[in-house]
Short mmCIF file of C-alpha atoms in Angstrom, two decimals:
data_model
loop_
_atom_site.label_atom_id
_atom_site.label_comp_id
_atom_site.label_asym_id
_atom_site.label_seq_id
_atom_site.Cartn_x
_atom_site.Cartn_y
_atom_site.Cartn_z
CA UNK A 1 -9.42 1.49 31.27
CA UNK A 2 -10.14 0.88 27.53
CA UNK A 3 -13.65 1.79 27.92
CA UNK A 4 -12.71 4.65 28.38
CA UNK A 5 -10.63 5.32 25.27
CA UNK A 6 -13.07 7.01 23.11
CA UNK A 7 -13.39 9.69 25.80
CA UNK A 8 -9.67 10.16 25.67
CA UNK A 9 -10.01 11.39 22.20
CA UNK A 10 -6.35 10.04 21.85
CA UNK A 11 -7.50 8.36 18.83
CA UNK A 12 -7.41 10.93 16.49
CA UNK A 13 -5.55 9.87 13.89
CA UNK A 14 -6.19 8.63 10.39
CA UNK A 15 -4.73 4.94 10.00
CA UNK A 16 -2.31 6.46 6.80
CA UNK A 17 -0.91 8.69 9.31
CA UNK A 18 2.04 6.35 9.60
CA UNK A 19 3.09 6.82 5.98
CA UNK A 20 4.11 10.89 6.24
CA UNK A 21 6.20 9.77 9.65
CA UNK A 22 8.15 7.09 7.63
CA UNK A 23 8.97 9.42 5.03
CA UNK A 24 10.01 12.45 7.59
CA UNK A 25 11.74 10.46 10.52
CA UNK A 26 13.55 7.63 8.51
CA UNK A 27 13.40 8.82 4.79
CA UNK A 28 11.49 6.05 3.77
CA UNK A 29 8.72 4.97 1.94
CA UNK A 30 6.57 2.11 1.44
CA UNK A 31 3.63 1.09 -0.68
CA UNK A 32 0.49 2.29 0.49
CA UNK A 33 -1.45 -0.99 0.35
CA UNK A 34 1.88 -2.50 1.83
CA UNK A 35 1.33 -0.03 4.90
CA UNK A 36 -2.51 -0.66 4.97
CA UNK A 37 -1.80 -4.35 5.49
CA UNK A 38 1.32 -3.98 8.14
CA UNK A 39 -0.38 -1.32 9.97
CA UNK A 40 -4.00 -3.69 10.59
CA UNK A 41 -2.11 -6.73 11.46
CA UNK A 42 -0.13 -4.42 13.69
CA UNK A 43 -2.80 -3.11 15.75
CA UNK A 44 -4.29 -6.20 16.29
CA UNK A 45 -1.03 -6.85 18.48
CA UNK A 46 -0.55 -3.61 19.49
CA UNK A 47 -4.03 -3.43 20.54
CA UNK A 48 -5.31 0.10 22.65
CA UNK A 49 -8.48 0.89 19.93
CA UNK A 50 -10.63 3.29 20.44
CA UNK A 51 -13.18 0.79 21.95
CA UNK A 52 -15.92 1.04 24.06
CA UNK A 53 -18.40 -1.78 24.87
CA UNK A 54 -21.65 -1.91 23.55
CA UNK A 55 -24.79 -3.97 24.31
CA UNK A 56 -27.80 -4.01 21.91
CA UNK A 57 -31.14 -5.72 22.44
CA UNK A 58 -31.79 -6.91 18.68
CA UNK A 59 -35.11 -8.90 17.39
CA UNK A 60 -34.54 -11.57 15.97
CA UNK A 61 -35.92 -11.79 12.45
CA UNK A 62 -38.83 -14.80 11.31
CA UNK A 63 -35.69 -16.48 9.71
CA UNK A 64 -33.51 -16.45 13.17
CA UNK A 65 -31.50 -13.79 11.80
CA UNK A 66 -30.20 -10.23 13.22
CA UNK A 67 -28.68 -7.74 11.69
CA UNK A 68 -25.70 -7.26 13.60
CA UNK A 69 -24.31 -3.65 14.76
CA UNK A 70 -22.58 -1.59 12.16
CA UNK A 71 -19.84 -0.55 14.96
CA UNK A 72 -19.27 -4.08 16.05
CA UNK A 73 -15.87 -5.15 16.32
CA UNK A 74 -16.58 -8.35 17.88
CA UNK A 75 -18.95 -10.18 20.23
CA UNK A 76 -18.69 -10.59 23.89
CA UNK A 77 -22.32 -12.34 24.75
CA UNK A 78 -25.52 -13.22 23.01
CA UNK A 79 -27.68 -13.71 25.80
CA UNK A 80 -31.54 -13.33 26.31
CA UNK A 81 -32.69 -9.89 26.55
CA UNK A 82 -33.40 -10.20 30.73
CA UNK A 83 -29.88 -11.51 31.29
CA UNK A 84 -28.63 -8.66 29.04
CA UNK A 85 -30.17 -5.97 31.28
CA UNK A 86 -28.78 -7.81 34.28
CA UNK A 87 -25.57 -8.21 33.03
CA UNK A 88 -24.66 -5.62 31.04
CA UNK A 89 -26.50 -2.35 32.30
CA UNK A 90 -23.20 -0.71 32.99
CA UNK A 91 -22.55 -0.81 29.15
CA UNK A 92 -23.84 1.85 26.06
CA UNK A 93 -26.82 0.71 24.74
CA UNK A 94 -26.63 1.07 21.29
CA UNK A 95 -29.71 1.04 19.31
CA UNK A 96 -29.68 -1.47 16.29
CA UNK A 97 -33.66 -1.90 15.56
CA UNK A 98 -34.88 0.41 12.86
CA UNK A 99 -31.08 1.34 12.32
CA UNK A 100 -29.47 -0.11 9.14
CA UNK A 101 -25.67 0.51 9.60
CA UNK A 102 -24.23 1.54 5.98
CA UNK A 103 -20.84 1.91 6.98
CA UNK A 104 -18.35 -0.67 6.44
CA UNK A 105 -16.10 -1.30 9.37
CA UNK A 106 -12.71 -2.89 9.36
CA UNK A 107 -13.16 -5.37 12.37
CA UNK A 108 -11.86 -8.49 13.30
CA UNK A 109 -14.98 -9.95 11.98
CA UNK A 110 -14.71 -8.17 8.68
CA UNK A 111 -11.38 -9.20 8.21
CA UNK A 112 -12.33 -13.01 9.15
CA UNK A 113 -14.90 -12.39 6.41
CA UNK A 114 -12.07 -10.90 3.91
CA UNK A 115 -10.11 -13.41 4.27
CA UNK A 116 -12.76 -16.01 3.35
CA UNK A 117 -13.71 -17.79 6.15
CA UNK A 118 -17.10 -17.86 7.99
CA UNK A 119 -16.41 -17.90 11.16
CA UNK A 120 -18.95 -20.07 13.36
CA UNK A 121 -18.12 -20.22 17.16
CA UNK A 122 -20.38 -23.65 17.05
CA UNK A 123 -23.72 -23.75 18.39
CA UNK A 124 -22.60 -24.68 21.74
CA UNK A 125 -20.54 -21.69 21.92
CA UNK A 126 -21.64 -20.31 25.03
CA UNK A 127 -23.74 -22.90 27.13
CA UNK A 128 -25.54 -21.54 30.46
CA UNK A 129 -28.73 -20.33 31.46
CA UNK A 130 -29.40 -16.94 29.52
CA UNK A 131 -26.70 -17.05 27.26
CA UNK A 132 -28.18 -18.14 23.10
CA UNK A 133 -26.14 -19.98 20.78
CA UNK A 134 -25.25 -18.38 17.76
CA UNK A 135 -23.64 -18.71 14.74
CA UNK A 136 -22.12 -15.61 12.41
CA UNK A 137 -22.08 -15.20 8.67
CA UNK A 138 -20.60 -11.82 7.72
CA UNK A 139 -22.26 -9.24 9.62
CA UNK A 140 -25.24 -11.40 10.20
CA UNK A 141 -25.81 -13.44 13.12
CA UNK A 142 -28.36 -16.82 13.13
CA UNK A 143 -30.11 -17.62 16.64
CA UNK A 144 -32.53 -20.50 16.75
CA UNK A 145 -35.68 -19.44 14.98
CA UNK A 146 -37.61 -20.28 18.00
CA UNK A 147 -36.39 -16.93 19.24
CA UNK A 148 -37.93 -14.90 16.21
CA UNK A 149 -39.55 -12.05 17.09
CA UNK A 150 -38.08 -12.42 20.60
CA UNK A 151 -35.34 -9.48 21.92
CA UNK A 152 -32.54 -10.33 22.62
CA UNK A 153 -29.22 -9.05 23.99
CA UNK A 154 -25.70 -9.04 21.95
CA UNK A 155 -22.89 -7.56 24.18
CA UNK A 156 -19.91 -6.43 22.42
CA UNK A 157 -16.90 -4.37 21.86
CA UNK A 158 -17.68 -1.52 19.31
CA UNK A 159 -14.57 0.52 17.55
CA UNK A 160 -13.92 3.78 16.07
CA UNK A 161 -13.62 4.18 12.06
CA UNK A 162 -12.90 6.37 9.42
CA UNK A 163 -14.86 6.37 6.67
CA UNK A 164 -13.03 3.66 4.80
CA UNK A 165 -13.19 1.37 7.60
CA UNK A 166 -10.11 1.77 9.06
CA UNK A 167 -9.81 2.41 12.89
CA UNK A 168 -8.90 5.72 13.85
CA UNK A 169 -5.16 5.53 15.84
CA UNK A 170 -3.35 7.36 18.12
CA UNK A 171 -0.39 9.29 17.32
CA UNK A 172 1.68 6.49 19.59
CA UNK A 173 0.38 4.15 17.47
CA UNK A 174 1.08 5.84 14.13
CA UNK A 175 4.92 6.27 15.50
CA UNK A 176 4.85 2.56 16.13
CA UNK A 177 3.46 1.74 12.83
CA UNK A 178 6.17 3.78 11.24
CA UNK A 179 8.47 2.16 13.14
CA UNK A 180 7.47 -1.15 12.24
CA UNK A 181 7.40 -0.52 8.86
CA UNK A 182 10.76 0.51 8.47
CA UNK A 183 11.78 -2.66 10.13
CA UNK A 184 9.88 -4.56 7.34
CA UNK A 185 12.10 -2.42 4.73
CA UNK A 186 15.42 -3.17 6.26
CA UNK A 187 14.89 -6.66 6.22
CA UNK A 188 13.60 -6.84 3.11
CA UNK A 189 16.48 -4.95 2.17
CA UNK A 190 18.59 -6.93 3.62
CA UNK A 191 17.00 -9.67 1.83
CA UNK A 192 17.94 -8.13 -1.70
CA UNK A 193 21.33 -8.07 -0.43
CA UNK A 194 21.06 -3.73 0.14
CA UNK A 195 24.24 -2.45 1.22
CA UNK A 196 23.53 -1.23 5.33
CA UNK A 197 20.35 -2.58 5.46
CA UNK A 198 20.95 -5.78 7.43
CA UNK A 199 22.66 -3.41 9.84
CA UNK A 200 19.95 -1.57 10.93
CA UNK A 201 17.94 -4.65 11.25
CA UNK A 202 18.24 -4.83 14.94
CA UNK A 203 17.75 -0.48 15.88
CA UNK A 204 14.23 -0.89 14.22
CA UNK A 205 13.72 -3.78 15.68
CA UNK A 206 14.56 -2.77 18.95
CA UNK A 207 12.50 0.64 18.17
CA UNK A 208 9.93 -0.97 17.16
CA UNK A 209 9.17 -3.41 19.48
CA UNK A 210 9.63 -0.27 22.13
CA UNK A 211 7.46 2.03 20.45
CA UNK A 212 4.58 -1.06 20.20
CA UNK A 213 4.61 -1.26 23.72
CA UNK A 214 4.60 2.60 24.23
CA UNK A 215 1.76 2.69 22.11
CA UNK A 216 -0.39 0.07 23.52
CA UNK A 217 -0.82 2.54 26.54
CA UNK A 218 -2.87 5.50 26.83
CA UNK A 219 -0.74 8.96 26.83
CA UNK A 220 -1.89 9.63 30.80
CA UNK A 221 -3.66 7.70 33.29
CA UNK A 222 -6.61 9.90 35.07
CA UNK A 223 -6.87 9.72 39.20
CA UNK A 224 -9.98 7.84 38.54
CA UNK A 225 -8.26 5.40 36.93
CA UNK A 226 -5.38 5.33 39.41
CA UNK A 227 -7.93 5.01 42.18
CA UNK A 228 -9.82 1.67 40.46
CA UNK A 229 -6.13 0.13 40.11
CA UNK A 230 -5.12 0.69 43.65
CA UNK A 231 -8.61 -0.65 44.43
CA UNK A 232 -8.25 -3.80 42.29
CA UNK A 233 -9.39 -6.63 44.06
CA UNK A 234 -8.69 -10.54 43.71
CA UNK A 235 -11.14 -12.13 42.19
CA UNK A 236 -12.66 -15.03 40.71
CA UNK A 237 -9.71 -15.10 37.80
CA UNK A 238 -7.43 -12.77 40.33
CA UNK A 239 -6.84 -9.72 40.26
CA UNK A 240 -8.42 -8.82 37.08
CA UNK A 241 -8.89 -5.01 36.79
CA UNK A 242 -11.69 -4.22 34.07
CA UNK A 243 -11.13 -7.90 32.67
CA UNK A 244 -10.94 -7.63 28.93
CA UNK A 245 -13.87 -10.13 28.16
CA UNK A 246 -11.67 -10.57 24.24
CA UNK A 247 -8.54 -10.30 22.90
CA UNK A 248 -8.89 -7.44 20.82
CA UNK A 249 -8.78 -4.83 23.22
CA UNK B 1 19.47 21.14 -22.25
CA UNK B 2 17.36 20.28 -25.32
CA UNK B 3 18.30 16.45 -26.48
CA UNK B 4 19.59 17.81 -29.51
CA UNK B 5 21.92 20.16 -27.38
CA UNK B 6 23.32 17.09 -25.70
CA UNK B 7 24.08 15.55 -28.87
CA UNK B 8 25.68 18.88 -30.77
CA UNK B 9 27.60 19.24 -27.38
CA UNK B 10 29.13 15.74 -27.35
CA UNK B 11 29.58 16.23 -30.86
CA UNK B 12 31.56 19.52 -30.39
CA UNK B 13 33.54 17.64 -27.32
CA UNK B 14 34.37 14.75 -29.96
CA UNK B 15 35.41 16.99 -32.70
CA UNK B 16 37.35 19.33 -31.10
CA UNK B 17 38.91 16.04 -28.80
CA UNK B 18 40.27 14.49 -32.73
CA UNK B 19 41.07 17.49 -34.18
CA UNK B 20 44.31 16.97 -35.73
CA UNK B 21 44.00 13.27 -34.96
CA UNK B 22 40.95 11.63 -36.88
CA UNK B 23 37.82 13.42 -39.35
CA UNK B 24 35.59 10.86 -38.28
CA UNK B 25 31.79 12.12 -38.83
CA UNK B 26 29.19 10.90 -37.15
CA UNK B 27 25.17 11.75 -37.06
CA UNK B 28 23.28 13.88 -34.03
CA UNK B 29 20.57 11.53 -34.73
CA UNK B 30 22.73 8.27 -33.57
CA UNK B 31 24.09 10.34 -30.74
CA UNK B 32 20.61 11.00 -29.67
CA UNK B 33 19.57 7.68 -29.38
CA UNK B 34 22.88 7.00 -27.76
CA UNK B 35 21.94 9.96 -25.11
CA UNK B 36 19.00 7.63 -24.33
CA UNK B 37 20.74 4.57 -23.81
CA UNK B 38 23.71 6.36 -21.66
CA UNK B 39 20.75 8.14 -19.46
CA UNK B 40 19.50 4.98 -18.38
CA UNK B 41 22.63 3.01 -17.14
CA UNK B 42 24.07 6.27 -15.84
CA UNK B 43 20.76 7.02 -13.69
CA UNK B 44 20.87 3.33 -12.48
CA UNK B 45 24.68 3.59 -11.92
CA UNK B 46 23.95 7.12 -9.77
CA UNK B 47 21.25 5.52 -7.89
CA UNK B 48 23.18 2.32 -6.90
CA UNK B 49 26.07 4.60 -5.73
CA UNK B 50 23.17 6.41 -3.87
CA UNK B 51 23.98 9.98 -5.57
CA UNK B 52 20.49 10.42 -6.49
CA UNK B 53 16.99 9.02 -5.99
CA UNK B 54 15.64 6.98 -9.15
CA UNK B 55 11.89 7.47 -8.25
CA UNK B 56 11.80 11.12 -8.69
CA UNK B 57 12.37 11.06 -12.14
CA UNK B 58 8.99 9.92 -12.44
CA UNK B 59 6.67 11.55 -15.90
CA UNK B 60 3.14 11.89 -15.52
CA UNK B 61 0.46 11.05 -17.75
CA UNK B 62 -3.14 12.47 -17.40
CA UNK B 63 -6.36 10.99 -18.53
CA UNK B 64 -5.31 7.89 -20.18
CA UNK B 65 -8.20 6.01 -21.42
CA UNK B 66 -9.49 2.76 -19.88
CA UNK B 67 -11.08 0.16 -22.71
CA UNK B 68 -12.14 -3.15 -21.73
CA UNK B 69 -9.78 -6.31 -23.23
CA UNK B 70 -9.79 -9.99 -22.99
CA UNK B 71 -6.73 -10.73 -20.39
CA UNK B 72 -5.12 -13.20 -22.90
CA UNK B 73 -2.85 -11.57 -25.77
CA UNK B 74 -3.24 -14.62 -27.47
CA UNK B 75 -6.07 -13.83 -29.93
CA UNK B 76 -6.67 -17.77 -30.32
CA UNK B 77 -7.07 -18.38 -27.02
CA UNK B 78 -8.87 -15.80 -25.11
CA UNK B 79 -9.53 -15.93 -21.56
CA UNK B 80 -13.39 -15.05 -21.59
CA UNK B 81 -12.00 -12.27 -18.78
CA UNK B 82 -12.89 -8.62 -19.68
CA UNK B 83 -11.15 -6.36 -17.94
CA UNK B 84 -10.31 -2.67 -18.01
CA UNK B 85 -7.67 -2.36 -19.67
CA UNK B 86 -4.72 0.81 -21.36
CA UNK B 87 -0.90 0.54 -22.63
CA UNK B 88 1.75 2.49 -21.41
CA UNK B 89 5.05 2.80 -22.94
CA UNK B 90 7.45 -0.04 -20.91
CA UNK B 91 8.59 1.34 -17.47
CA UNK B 92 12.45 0.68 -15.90
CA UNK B 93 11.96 -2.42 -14.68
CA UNK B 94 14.91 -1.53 -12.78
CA UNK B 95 13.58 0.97 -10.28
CA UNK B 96 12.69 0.02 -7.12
CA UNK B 97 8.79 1.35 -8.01
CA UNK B 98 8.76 2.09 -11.35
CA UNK B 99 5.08 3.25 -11.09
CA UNK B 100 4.55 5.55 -8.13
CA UNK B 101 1.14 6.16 -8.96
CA UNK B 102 -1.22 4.71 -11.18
CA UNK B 103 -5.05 6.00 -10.13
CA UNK B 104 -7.42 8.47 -10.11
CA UNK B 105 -6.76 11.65 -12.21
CA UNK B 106 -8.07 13.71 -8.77
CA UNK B 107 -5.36 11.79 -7.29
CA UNK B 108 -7.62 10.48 -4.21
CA UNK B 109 -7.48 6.63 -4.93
CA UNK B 110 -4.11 4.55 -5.92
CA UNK B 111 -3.94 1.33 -7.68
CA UNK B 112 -1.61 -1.36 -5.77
CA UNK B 113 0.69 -1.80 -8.65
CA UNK B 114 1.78 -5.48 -9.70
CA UNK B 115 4.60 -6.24 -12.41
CA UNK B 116 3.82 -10.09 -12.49
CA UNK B 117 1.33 -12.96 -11.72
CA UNK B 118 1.73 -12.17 -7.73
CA UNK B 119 -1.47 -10.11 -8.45
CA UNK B 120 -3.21 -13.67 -7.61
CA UNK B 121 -2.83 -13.50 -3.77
CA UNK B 122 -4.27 -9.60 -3.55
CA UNK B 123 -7.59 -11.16 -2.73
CA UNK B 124 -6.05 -12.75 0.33
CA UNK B 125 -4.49 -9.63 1.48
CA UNK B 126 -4.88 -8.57 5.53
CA UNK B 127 -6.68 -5.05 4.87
CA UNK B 128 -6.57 -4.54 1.39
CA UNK B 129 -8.40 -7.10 -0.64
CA UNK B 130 -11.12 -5.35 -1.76
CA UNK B 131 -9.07 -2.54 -3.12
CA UNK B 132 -8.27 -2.20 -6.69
CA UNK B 133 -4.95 -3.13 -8.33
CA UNK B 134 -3.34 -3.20 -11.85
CA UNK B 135 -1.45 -5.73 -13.44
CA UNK B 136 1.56 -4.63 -15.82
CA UNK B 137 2.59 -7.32 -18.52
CA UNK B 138 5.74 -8.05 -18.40
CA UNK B 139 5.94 -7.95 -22.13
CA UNK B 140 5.36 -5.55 -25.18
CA UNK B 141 1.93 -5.76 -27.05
CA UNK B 142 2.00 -5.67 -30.94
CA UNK B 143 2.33 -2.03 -31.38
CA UNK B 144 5.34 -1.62 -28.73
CA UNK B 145 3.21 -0.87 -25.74
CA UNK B 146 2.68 -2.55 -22.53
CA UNK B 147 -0.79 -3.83 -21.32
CA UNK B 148 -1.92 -2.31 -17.81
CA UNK B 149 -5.40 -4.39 -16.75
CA UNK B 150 -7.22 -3.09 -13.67
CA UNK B 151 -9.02 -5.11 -11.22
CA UNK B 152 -11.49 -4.80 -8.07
CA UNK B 153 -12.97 -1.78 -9.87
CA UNK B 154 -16.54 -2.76 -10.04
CA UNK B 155 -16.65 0.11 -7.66
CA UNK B 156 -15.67 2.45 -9.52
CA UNK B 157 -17.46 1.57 -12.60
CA UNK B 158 -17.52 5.06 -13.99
CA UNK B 159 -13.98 5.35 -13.85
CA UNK B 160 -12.66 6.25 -17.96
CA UNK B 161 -9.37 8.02 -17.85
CA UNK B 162 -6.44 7.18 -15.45
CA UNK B 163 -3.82 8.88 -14.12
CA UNK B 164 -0.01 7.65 -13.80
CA UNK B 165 3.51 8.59 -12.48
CA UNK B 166 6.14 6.22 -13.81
CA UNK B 167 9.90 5.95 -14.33
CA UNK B 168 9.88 5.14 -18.19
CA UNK B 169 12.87 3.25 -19.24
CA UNK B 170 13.08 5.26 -22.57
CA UNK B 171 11.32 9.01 -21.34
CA UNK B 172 10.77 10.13 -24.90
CA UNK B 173 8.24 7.16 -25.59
CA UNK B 174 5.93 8.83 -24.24
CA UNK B 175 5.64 11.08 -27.27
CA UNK B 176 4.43 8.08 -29.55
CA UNK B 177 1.45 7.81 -27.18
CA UNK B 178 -1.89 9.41 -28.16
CA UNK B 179 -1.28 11.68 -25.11
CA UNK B 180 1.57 13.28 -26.92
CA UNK B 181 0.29 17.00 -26.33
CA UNK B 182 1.00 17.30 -22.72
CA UNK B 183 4.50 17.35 -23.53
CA UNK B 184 7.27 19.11 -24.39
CA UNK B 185 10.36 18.22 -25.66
CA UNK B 186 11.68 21.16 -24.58
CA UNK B 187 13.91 20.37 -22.09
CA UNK B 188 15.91 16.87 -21.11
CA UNK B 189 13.90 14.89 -18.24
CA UNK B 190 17.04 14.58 -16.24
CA UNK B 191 18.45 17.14 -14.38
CA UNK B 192 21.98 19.10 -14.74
CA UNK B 193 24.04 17.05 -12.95
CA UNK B 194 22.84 14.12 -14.90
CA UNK B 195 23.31 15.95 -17.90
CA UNK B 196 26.84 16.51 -17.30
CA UNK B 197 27.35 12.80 -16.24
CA UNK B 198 25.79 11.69 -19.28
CA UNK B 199 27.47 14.24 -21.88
CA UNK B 200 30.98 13.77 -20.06
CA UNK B 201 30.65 9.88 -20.34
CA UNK B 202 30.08 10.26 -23.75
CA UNK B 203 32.86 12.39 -25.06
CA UNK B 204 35.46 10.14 -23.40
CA UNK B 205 33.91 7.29 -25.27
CA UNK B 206 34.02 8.61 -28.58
CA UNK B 207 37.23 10.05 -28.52
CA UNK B 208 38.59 6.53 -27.00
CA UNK B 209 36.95 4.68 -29.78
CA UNK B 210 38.29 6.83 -32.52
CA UNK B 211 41.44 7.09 -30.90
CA UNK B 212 41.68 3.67 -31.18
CA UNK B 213 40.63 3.04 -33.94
CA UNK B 214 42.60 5.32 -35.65
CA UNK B 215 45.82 4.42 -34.37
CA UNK B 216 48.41 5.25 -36.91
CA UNK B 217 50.51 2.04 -37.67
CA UNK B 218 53.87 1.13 -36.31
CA UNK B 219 56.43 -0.80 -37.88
CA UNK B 220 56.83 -4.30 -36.55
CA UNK B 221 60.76 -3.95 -34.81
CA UNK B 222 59.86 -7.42 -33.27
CA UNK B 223 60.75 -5.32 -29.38
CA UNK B 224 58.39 -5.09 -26.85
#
């Protein structure tokens, strides 16, 4: 169902678009790098981006390195390139070779990387025939150098951006935000010892919490999509419809 | 009202208030400064009581210049740390967000605005590390200004003049800044309302004081 998001074209809206609703619905207002910061961590749980999954056959570099996708979000698989087409043919190839990706993304990865950490799944990440250890610094990936100039394939979960970064949200999402927000006010309100503030603690939290869940759901469900979830069939990890291969979707 | 209206007003309140009663005189130019003092508690006062909304008092200033200085105000002991760097008269430290906007002069890209040594943790921030962010000293340079240093701006290394929307604590200040010319003095920044507030609170003041003060004596009778 997720993969199908970006078709949707729910996710129309700028990430700042929770800031005018804050001011208009609850006459509040917040700082904008405050909001920035709220409304990322808040997506991560309220999840629903504009994702679709990606695979990329990628050569690896004399040094064992490979540039990784500018639209990557994160990583499903980094498997050999004949596994890749077996495994992952149902996915959008997305050219990377000859492509140097000059956006900047706000992904989980990038904020792993903001944050100051390198984050390194260990070489025995994923062990199994066609699947290749890896390790990740920033946006660049390191594969044993006895793969270099070998393809090979990196499956993963790609996200819609604005220009700054940001992921594009749905208007669901930007109510939610809002919400959420002005549950962050209150208490810090209520913190400061506000008159009414610790009051309305528990209606935004309430509302907020309702509106996250709202918004973690596309606005309508197509018959296709009806029909594959009346079809959904037990299997190996039981009936998984479309399993979500990583958290962030 | 012109801030020399306020103060002939209250002046005119005061006299006529004593006449018969006291000849005290007293100078506009005291009563001005007065004015000052008596806007600032009264627009806290109306903003606790939730009359009116502190933050849209806000003045702007356009184009203020950005100069590199060491970090340290202690000439002995510099930092080594160049940063941009301009002074602002002080800001009411009372407001919620004294500084509503402190960026760009298009007005496309905001500062994160910090008023102490929290400024430290913006690189750890979620989503907005990289982004720039000023740091206000809490205290008043050598001529009477406030330091404002800017940080993360590599960027934006062609960035010269600034742009800023503050509440200042005294408004006129702003005057004794080189960008004197975009203002007028014209009219008082507060509105009517506060105008009233300010020029009732005032009067009643000065005729209580001088009332008091000038109490005629009565003979001691030793009765209550």
């Amino acid at each position: 169902m997720e993969q199908r998001d970006t078709a949707r074209n729910e996710h129309t809206q700028n990430i700042r678009s929770g800031l005018p609703i804050l001011k208009t619905q609850y006459g509040l207002n917040i700082d904008e790098y405050d909001y920035l910061d709220i409304a990322v961590d808040a997506l991560r749980d309220i999840k629903h981006f504009g994702t679709t999954e990606y695979v990329s056959y990628v050569t690896v570099g004399k040094d064992g390195k490979v540039n990784l996708p500018c639209n990557i979000d994160c990583i499903d698989a980094v498997t050999t390139e004949h596994m890749g087409k077996k495994a992952y043919s149902t996915r959008v190839e997305f050219e990377v070779d000859g492509i140097i990706g000059t956006d900047s993304y706000y992904s989980f990865m990038e904020i792993i990387d903001n944050l100051g950490y390198i984050w390194s799944p260990g070489l025995g990440g994923f062990r199994g025939k066609g699947y290749i250890s890896y390790q990740l610094d920033g946006k660049t990936m390191t594969v044993d150098t006895e793969l270099a100039g070998q393809k090979i394939a990196i499956a993963y979960t790609g996200i819609i951006v604005d220009a700054e970064g940001f992921p594009t949200i749905t208007r669901k999402q930007a109510n939610a935000i809002a919400a959420i927000c002005a549950r962050i006010i209150m208490v810090k309100g209520a913190n400061l010892g506000q008159k009414g503030a610790a009051s309305m603690i528990e209606y935004y939290t309430g509302l907020s919490g309702r509106l996250k869940q709202a918004a973690s759901i596309p606005e309508d469900i197509t018959d296709n999509e009806m029909d594959e979830a009346l079809n959904a069939q037990t299997t190996f990890n039981r009936k998984s419809y479309n399993r979500p291969t990583r958290y962030s979707r | 009202m012109t801030l020399s209206q306020m103060a002939s007003a209250i002046r005119n309140h005061v006299v006529d208030g004593l006449d018969g009663i006291s000849s005290a005189s007293f100078s506009t130019e005291q009563l001005k400064d007065e004015i000052l003092l008596t806007a600032s508690s009264s627009l806290v006062t109306l903003t606790a009581q939730g009359l009116i909304d502190i933050s849209k008092f806000t003045q702007r200033i356009d184009g203020i210049k950005i100069e590199c200085k060491d970090i340290s105000s202690n000439c002995d002991v510099e930092s080594d740390i160049e940063v941009p760097h301009f002074t602002i008269p002080d800001v009411n430290r009372v407001a919620n967000t004294p500084i509503t906007y402190l960026g760009t002069m298009d007005g496309k890209l905001s500062f994160k605005v910090y008023f102490d040594r929290e400024y430290r943790f913006h690189k750890y921030r979620l989503a907005s590390s990289r982004f720039p962010f000023a740091w206000v000293s809490s205290t008043a340079n050598a001529d009477g200004m406030h330091d404002v240093f800017l940080f993360n701006v590599p960027k934006y290394n062609n960035l010269q003049f600034i742009s800023i929307d503050a509440v200042f604590d005294n408004p006129y200040e702003i005057q004794k800044t080189p960008y004197y010319e975009q203002f007028s003095q014209a009219e008082f920044y507060a509105p009517l309302y506060v105008q009233k507030e300010i020029i009732d609170k005032l009067s009643q003041q000065y005729i209580n004081y001088y009332r008091q003060l000038h109490m005629n004596p009565k003979p001691n009778t030793q009765q209550a």
